[in-house]
Amino acid sequence: MWSSTRTSVSCFWGQGQVRSRSSNADFPGIKERTLVAVKPDGVQRRLIGEIIKRFEQRGFRLVGLKMLQAPEKLLAQHYVSLQKKPFYPSLLHYMTSGPVVAMVWEGHNVVRSSRMLVGDTDPAGAAPGTIRGDLSVHISRNVVHASDSVQGAEKEISLWFQSAELIDWEGCDHNNIYHL
Ligand code: TYD
């Protein structure tokens, strides 16, 4: 279970009236989280807003966000499984070439859905409508990262974020996104 800062919200329901709502936010699977990062090319190309928009519009909840110049040590851990690949040195060079925007998104099946939203690793094979399929051309500059498994997401989130940097908040739109 994630430990993170917890906030409570009040929802306004017209007429300036504040009403408490029933919460089923603890239903299993709703609180799945994933790490998404806008890579340096995405930041340079002013695509941060476009990428955030796609996750927001889908109905996922942003629980952590920061811009950083990723240290090589962090990236070496993040891409540990790729260390022996021929493209690894250029991948590290590219990922340290400028700031990245790291985010944690939460929601039902968010890991699997994010991979679908992001599209194939190689933009040439990424479907139109996906982030990579719409916004990139070459595998070496594919604008965005998204964790590829629930276990991987847990590892990556703890690598990129302190638990106090994640906000456990409940949206007033919850019952319009989930019916559980
Ligand atoms: P990988 O983890 O296989 O893909 P994904 O980002 O879709 O989870 O690879 C990590 C990154 O490495 C990938 O986003 C882009 C880069 N990469 C290359 O530059 N060349 C390659 O041939 C591959 C497979 C990846």
PDB file of N, CA and C in Angstrom, residues 49-106:
ATOM      1  N   GLY A  49       1.957  20.049 -21.509  1.00  0.00           N
ATOM      2  CA  GLY A  49       0.511  20.260 -21.334  1.00  0.00           C
ATOM      3  C   GLY A  49      -0.308  19.254 -22.119  1.00  0.00           C
ATOM      4  N   GLU A  50       0.094  18.999 -23.354  1.00  0.00           N
ATOM      5  CA  GLU A  50      -0.630  18.047 -24.214  1.00  0.00           C
ATOM      6  C   GLU A  50      -0.632  16.649 -23.585  1.00  0.00           C
ATOM      7  N   ILE A  51       0.526  16.264 -23.020  1.00  0.00           N
ATOM      8  CA  ILE A  51       0.624  14.917 -22.440  1.00  0.00           C
ATOM      9  C   ILE A  51      -0.204  14.829 -21.163  1.00  0.00           C
ATOM     10  N   ILE A  52      -0.128  15.848 -20.322  1.00  0.00           N
ATOM     11  CA  ILE A  52      -0.947  15.851 -19.099  1.00  0.00           C
ATOM     12  C   ILE A  52      -2.431  15.799 -19.470  1.00  0.00           C
ATOM     13  N   LYS A  53      -2.799  16.556 -20.489  1.00  0.00           N
ATOM     14  CA  LYS A  53      -4.205  16.628 -20.906  1.00  0.00           C
ATOM     15  C   LYS A  53      -4.775  15.244 -21.221  1.00  0.00           C
ATOM     16  N   ARG A  54      -3.972  14.424 -21.883  1.00  0.00           N
ATOM     17  CA  ARG A  54      -4.478  13.112 -22.292  1.00  0.00           C
ATOM     18  C   ARG A  54      -4.785  12.215 -21.093  1.00  0.00           C
ATOM     19  N   PHE A  55      -3.942  12.305 -20.052  1.00  0.00           N
ATOM     20  CA  PHE A  55      -4.182  11.489 -18.860  1.00  0.00           C
ATOM     21  C   PHE A  55      -5.353  12.056 -18.051  1.00  0.00           C
ATOM     22  N   GLU A  56      -5.433  13.372 -17.965  1.00  0.00           N
ATOM     23  CA  GLU A  56      -6.541  14.001 -17.235  1.00  0.00           C
ATOM     24  C   GLU A  56      -7.869  13.683 -17.912  1.00  0.00           C
ATOM     25  N   GLN A  57      -7.894  13.847 -19.244  1.00  0.00           N
ATOM     26  CA  GLN A  57      -9.161  13.653 -19.954  1.00  0.00           C
ATOM     27  C   GLN A  57      -9.626  12.210 -19.890  1.00  0.00           C
ATOM     28  N   ARG A  58      -8.683  11.283 -19.802  1.00  0.00           N
ATOM     29  CA  ARG A  58      -9.070   9.877 -19.698  1.00  0.00           C
ATOM     30  C   ARG A  58      -9.785   9.609 -18.374  1.00  0.00           C
ATOM     31  N   GLY A  59      -9.468  10.414 -17.367  1.00  0.00           N
ATOM     32  CA  GLY A  59     -10.127  10.241 -16.060  1.00  0.00           C
ATOM     33  C   GLY A  59      -9.170   9.841 -14.956  1.00  0.00           C
ATOM     34  N   PHE A  60      -7.870   9.820 -15.263  1.00  0.00           N
ATOM     35  CA  PHE A  60      -6.905   9.476 -14.211  1.00  0.00           C
ATOM     36  C   PHE A  60      -6.625  10.687 -13.340  1.00  0.00           C
ATOM     37  N   ARG A  61      -6.097  10.394 -12.163  1.00  0.00           N
ATOM     38  CA  ARG A  61      -5.873  11.429 -11.159  1.00  0.00           C
ATOM     39  C   ARG A  61      -4.367  11.644 -10.985  1.00  0.00           C
ATOM     40  N   LEU A  62      -3.950  12.899 -11.074  1.00  0.00           N
ATOM     41  CA  LEU A  62      -2.537  13.241 -10.890  1.00  0.00           C
ATOM     42  C   LEU A  62      -2.245  13.319  -9.396  1.00  0.00           C
ATOM     43  N   VAL A  63      -1.313  12.498  -8.919  1.00  0.00           N
ATOM     44  CA  VAL A  63      -1.015  12.509  -7.476  1.00  0.00           C
ATOM     45  C   VAL A  63       0.417  12.957  -7.171  1.00  0.00           C
ATOM     46  N   GLY A  64       1.221  13.187  -8.221  1.00  0.00           N
ATOM     47  CA  GLY A  64       2.580  13.680  -8.009  1.00  0.00           C
ATOM     48  C   GLY A  64       3.116  14.280  -9.295  1.00  0.00           C
ATOM     49  N   LEU A  65       3.859  15.369  -9.171  1.00  0.00           N
ATOM     50  CA  LEU A  65       4.383  16.056 -10.365  1.00  0.00           C
ATOM     51  C   LEU A  65       5.618  16.858  -9.999  1.00  0.00           C
ATOM     52  N   LYS A  66       6.693  16.711 -10.770  1.00  0.00           N
ATOM     53  CA  LYS A  66       7.848  17.590 -10.571  1.00  0.00           C
ATOM     54  C   LYS A  66       8.706  17.638 -11.827  1.00  0.00           C
ATOM     55  N   MET A  67       9.361  18.785 -11.989  1.00  0.00           N
ATOM     56  CA  MET A  67      10.326  18.925 -13.077  1.00  0.00           C
ATOM     57  C   MET A  67      11.710  18.779 -12.467  1.00  0.00           C
ATOM     58  N   LEU A  68      12.552  18.015 -13.123  1.00  0.00           N
ATOM     59  CA  LEU A  68      13.901  17.849 -12.603  1.00  0.00           C
ATOM     60  C   LEU A  68      14.893  17.549 -13.701  1.00  0.00           C
ATOM     61  N   GLN A  69      16.123  17.871 -13.414  1.00  0.00           N
ATOM     62  CA  GLN A  69      17.230  17.436 -14.262  1.00  0.00           C
ATOM     63  C   GLN A  69      17.627  16.069 -13.692  1.00  0.00           C
ATOM     64  N   ALA A  70      17.260  15.009 -14.373  1.00  0.00           N
ATOM     65  CA  ALA A  70      17.439  13.672 -13.781  1.00  0.00           C
ATOM     66  C   ALA A  70      18.912  13.326 -13.614  1.00  0.00           C
ATOM     67  N   PRO A  71      19.341  12.971 -12.407  1.00  0.00           N
ATOM     68  CA  PRO A  71      20.729  12.560 -12.212  1.00  0.00           C
ATOM     69  C   PRO A  71      21.025  11.243 -12.937  1.00  0.00           C
ATOM     70  N   GLU A  72      22.243  11.117 -13.435  1.00  0.00           N
ATOM     71  CA  GLU A  72      22.622   9.905 -14.175  1.00  0.00           C
ATOM     72  C   GLU A  72      22.444   8.654 -13.317  1.00  0.00           C
ATOM     73  N   LYS A  73      22.693   8.804 -12.013  1.00  0.00           N
ATOM     74  CA  LYS A  73      22.575   7.656 -11.103  1.00  0.00           C
ATOM     75  C   LYS A  73      21.131   7.135 -11.045  1.00  0.00           C
ATOM     76  N   LEU A  74      20.198   8.069 -11.000  1.00  0.00           N
ATOM     77  CA  LEU A  74      18.775   7.693 -10.982  1.00  0.00           C
ATOM     78  C   LEU A  74      18.402   6.978 -12.291  1.00  0.00           C
ATOM     79  N   LEU A  75      18.866   7.544 -13.403  1.00  0.00           N
ATOM     80  CA  LEU A  75      18.539   6.949 -14.706  1.00  0.00           C
ATOM     81  C   LEU A  75      19.173   5.574 -14.874  1.00  0.00           C
ATOM     82  N   ALA A  76      20.365   5.410 -14.311  1.00  0.00           N
ATOM     83  CA  ALA A  76      21.028   4.105 -14.388  1.00  0.00           C
ATOM     84  C   ALA A  76      20.196   3.053 -13.650  1.00  0.00           C
ATOM     85  N   GLN A  77      19.580   3.453 -12.552  1.00  0.00           N
ATOM     86  CA  GLN A  77      18.714   2.513 -11.824  1.00  0.00           C
ATOM     87  C   GLN A  77      17.401   2.286 -12.582  1.00  0.00           C
ATOM     88  N   HIS A  78      16.864   3.391 -13.108  1.00  0.00           N
ATOM     89  CA  HIS A  78      15.600   3.321 -13.844  1.00  0.00           C
ATOM     90  C   HIS A  78      15.721   2.395 -15.066  1.00  0.00           C
ATOM     91  N   TYR A  79      16.845   2.508 -15.780  1.00  0.00           N
ATOM     92  CA  TYR A  79      17.038   1.712 -17.000  1.00  0.00           C
ATOM     93  C   TYR A  79      18.003   0.549 -16.790  1.00  0.00           C
ATOM     94  N   VAL A  80      18.041   0.018 -15.569  1.00  0.00           N
ATOM     95  CA  VAL A  80      19.018  -1.027 -15.234  1.00  0.00           C
ATOM     96  C   VAL A  80      18.909  -2.241 -16.173  1.00  0.00           C
ATOM     97  N   SER A  81      17.690  -2.571 -16.604  1.00  0.00           N
ATOM     98  CA  SER A  81      17.502  -3.761 -17.450  1.00  0.00           C
ATOM     99  C   SER A  81      18.020  -3.531 -18.873  1.00  0.00           C
ATOM    100  N   LEU A  82      18.334  -2.286 -19.210  1.00  0.00           N
ATOM    101  CA  LEU A  82      18.778  -1.979 -20.587  1.00  0.00           C
ATOM    102  C   LEU A  82      20.280  -1.727 -20.673  1.00  0.00           C
ATOM    103  N   GLN A  83      20.964  -1.907 -19.534  1.00  0.00           N
ATOM    104  CA  GLN A  83      22.382  -1.531 -19.466  1.00  0.00           C
ATOM    105  C   GLN A  83      23.268  -2.167 -20.535  1.00  0.00           C
ATOM    106  N   LYS A  84      22.888  -3.361 -20.977  1.00  0.00           N
ATOM    107  CA  LYS A  84      23.736  -4.070 -21.953  1.00  0.00           C
ATOM    108  C   LYS A  84      23.330  -3.784 -23.404  1.00  0.00           C
ATOM    109  N   LYS A  85      22.279  -3.006 -23.577  1.00  0.00           N
ATOM    110  CA  LYS A  85      21.798  -2.720 -24.939  1.00  0.00           C
ATOM    111  C   LYS A  85      22.730  -1.720 -25.628  1.00  0.00           C
ATOM    112  N   PRO A  86      22.891  -1.870 -26.937  1.00  0.00           N
ATOM    113  CA  PRO A  86      23.802  -0.958 -27.656  1.00  0.00           C
ATOM    114  C   PRO A  86      23.364   0.513 -27.574  1.00  0.00           C
ATOM    115  N   PHE A  87      22.061   0.746 -27.438  1.00  0.00           N
ATOM    116  CA  PHE A  87      21.569   2.132 -27.412  1.00  0.00           C
ATOM    117  C   PHE A  87      21.636   2.765 -26.024  1.00  0.00           C
ATOM    118  N   TYR A  88      22.077   1.987 -25.014  1.00  0.00           N
ATOM    119  CA  TYR A  88      22.059   2.486 -23.633  1.00  0.00           C
ATOM    120  C   TYR A  88      22.847   3.799 -23.437  1.00  0.00           C
ATOM    121  N   PRO A  89      24.087   3.901 -23.949  1.00  0.00           N
ATOM    122  CA  PRO A  89      24.817   5.173 -23.745  1.00  0.00           C
ATOM    123  C   PRO A  89      24.088   6.372 -24.352  1.00  0.00           C
ATOM    124  N   SER A  90      23.541   6.201 -25.558  1.00  0.00           N
ATOM    125  CA  SER A  90      22.848   7.354 -26.162  1.00  0.00           C
ATOM    126  C   SER A  90      21.526   7.629 -25.442  1.00  0.00           C
ATOM    127  N   LEU A  91      20.905   6.587 -24.888  1.00  0.00           N
ATOM    128  CA  LEU A  91      19.677   6.787 -24.107  1.00  0.00           C
ATOM    129  C   LEU A  91      19.966   7.645 -22.867  1.00  0.00           C
ATOM    130  N   LEU A  92      21.048   7.322 -22.191  1.00  0.00           N
ATOM    131  CA  LEU A  92      21.420   8.087 -20.994  1.00  0.00           C
ATOM    132  C   LEU A  92      21.795   9.533 -21.344  1.00  0.00           C
ATOM    133  N   HIS A  93      22.502   9.674 -22.451  1.00  0.00           N
ATOM    134  CA  HIS A  93      22.897  11.006 -22.911  1.00  0.00           C
ATOM    135  C   HIS A  93      21.661  11.858 -23.192  1.00  0.00           C
ATOM    136  N   TYR A  94      20.720  11.258 -23.889  1.00  0.00           N
ATOM    137  CA  TYR A  94      19.463  11.954 -24.233  1.00  0.00           C
ATOM    138  C   TYR A  94      18.649  12.282 -22.976  1.00  0.00           C
ATOM    139  N   MET A  95      18.544  11.342 -22.059  1.00  0.00           N
ATOM    140  CA  MET A  95      17.720  11.545 -20.867  1.00  0.00           C
ATOM    141  C   MET A  95      18.317  12.565 -19.894  1.00  0.00           C
ATOM    142  N   THR A  96      19.631  12.831 -20.055  1.00  0.00           N
ATOM    143  CA  THR A  96      20.262  13.843 -19.192  1.00  0.00           C
ATOM    144  C   THR A  96      20.482  15.156 -19.952  1.00  0.00           C
ATOM    145  N   SER A  97      19.941  15.236 -21.174  1.00  0.00           N
ATOM    146  CA  SER A  97      20.224  16.415 -22.013  1.00  0.00           C
ATOM    147  C   SER A  97      19.400  17.641 -21.603  1.00  0.00           C
ATOM    148  N   GLY A  98      18.419  17.459 -20.744  1.00  0.00           N
ATOM    149  CA  GLY A  98      17.578  18.579 -20.317  1.00  0.00           C
ATOM    150  C   GLY A  98      16.594  18.095 -19.273  1.00  0.00           C
ATOM    151  N   PRO A  99      15.756  19.003 -18.762  1.00  0.00           N
ATOM    152  CA  PRO A  99      14.834  18.589 -17.707  1.00  0.00           C
ATOM    153  C   PRO A  99      13.772  17.596 -18.190  1.00  0.00           C
ATOM    154  N   VAL A 100      13.298  16.807 -17.254  1.00  0.00           N
ATOM    155  CA  VAL A 100      12.157  15.919 -17.515  1.00  0.00           C
ATOM    156  C   VAL A 100      11.044  16.303 -16.532  1.00  0.00           C
ATOM    157  N   VAL A 101       9.830  15.931 -16.865  1.00  0.00           N
ATOM    158  CA  VAL A 101       8.706  16.144 -15.946  1.00  0.00           C
ATOM    159  C   VAL A 101       8.198  14.772 -15.524  1.00  0.00           C
ATOM    160  N   ALA A 102       8.396  14.468 -14.258  1.00  0.00           N
ATOM    161  CA  ALA A 102       7.985  13.161 -13.725  1.00  0.00           C
ATOM    162  C   ALA A 102       6.627  13.306 -13.052  1.00  0.00           C
ATOM    163  N   MET A 103       5.773  12.318 -13.276  1.00  0.00           N
ATOM    164  CA  MET A 103       4.419  12.372 -12.730  1.00  0.00           C
ATOM    165  C   MET A 103       4.014  11.000 -12.204  1.00  0.00           C
ATOM    166  N   VAL A 104       3.122  11.008 -11.236  1.00  0.00           N
ATOM    167  CA  VAL A 104       2.485   9.771 -10.817  1.00  0.00           C
ATOM    168  C   VAL A 104       0.984   9.934 -11.062  1.00  0.00           C
ATOM    169  N   TRP A 105       0.435   8.988 -11.810  1.00  0.00           N
ATOM    170  CA  TRP A 105      -1.001   8.991 -12.119  1.00  0.00           C
ATOM    171  C   TRP A 105      -1.645   7.793 -11.443  1.00  0.00           C
ATOM    172  N   GLU A 106      -2.876   7.981 -11.032  1.00  0.00           N
ATOM    173  CA  GLU A 106      -3.593   6.956 -10.266  1.00  0.00           C
ATOM    174  C   GLU A 106      -4.951   6.656 -10.906  1.00  0.00           C
TER     175      GLU A 106
END
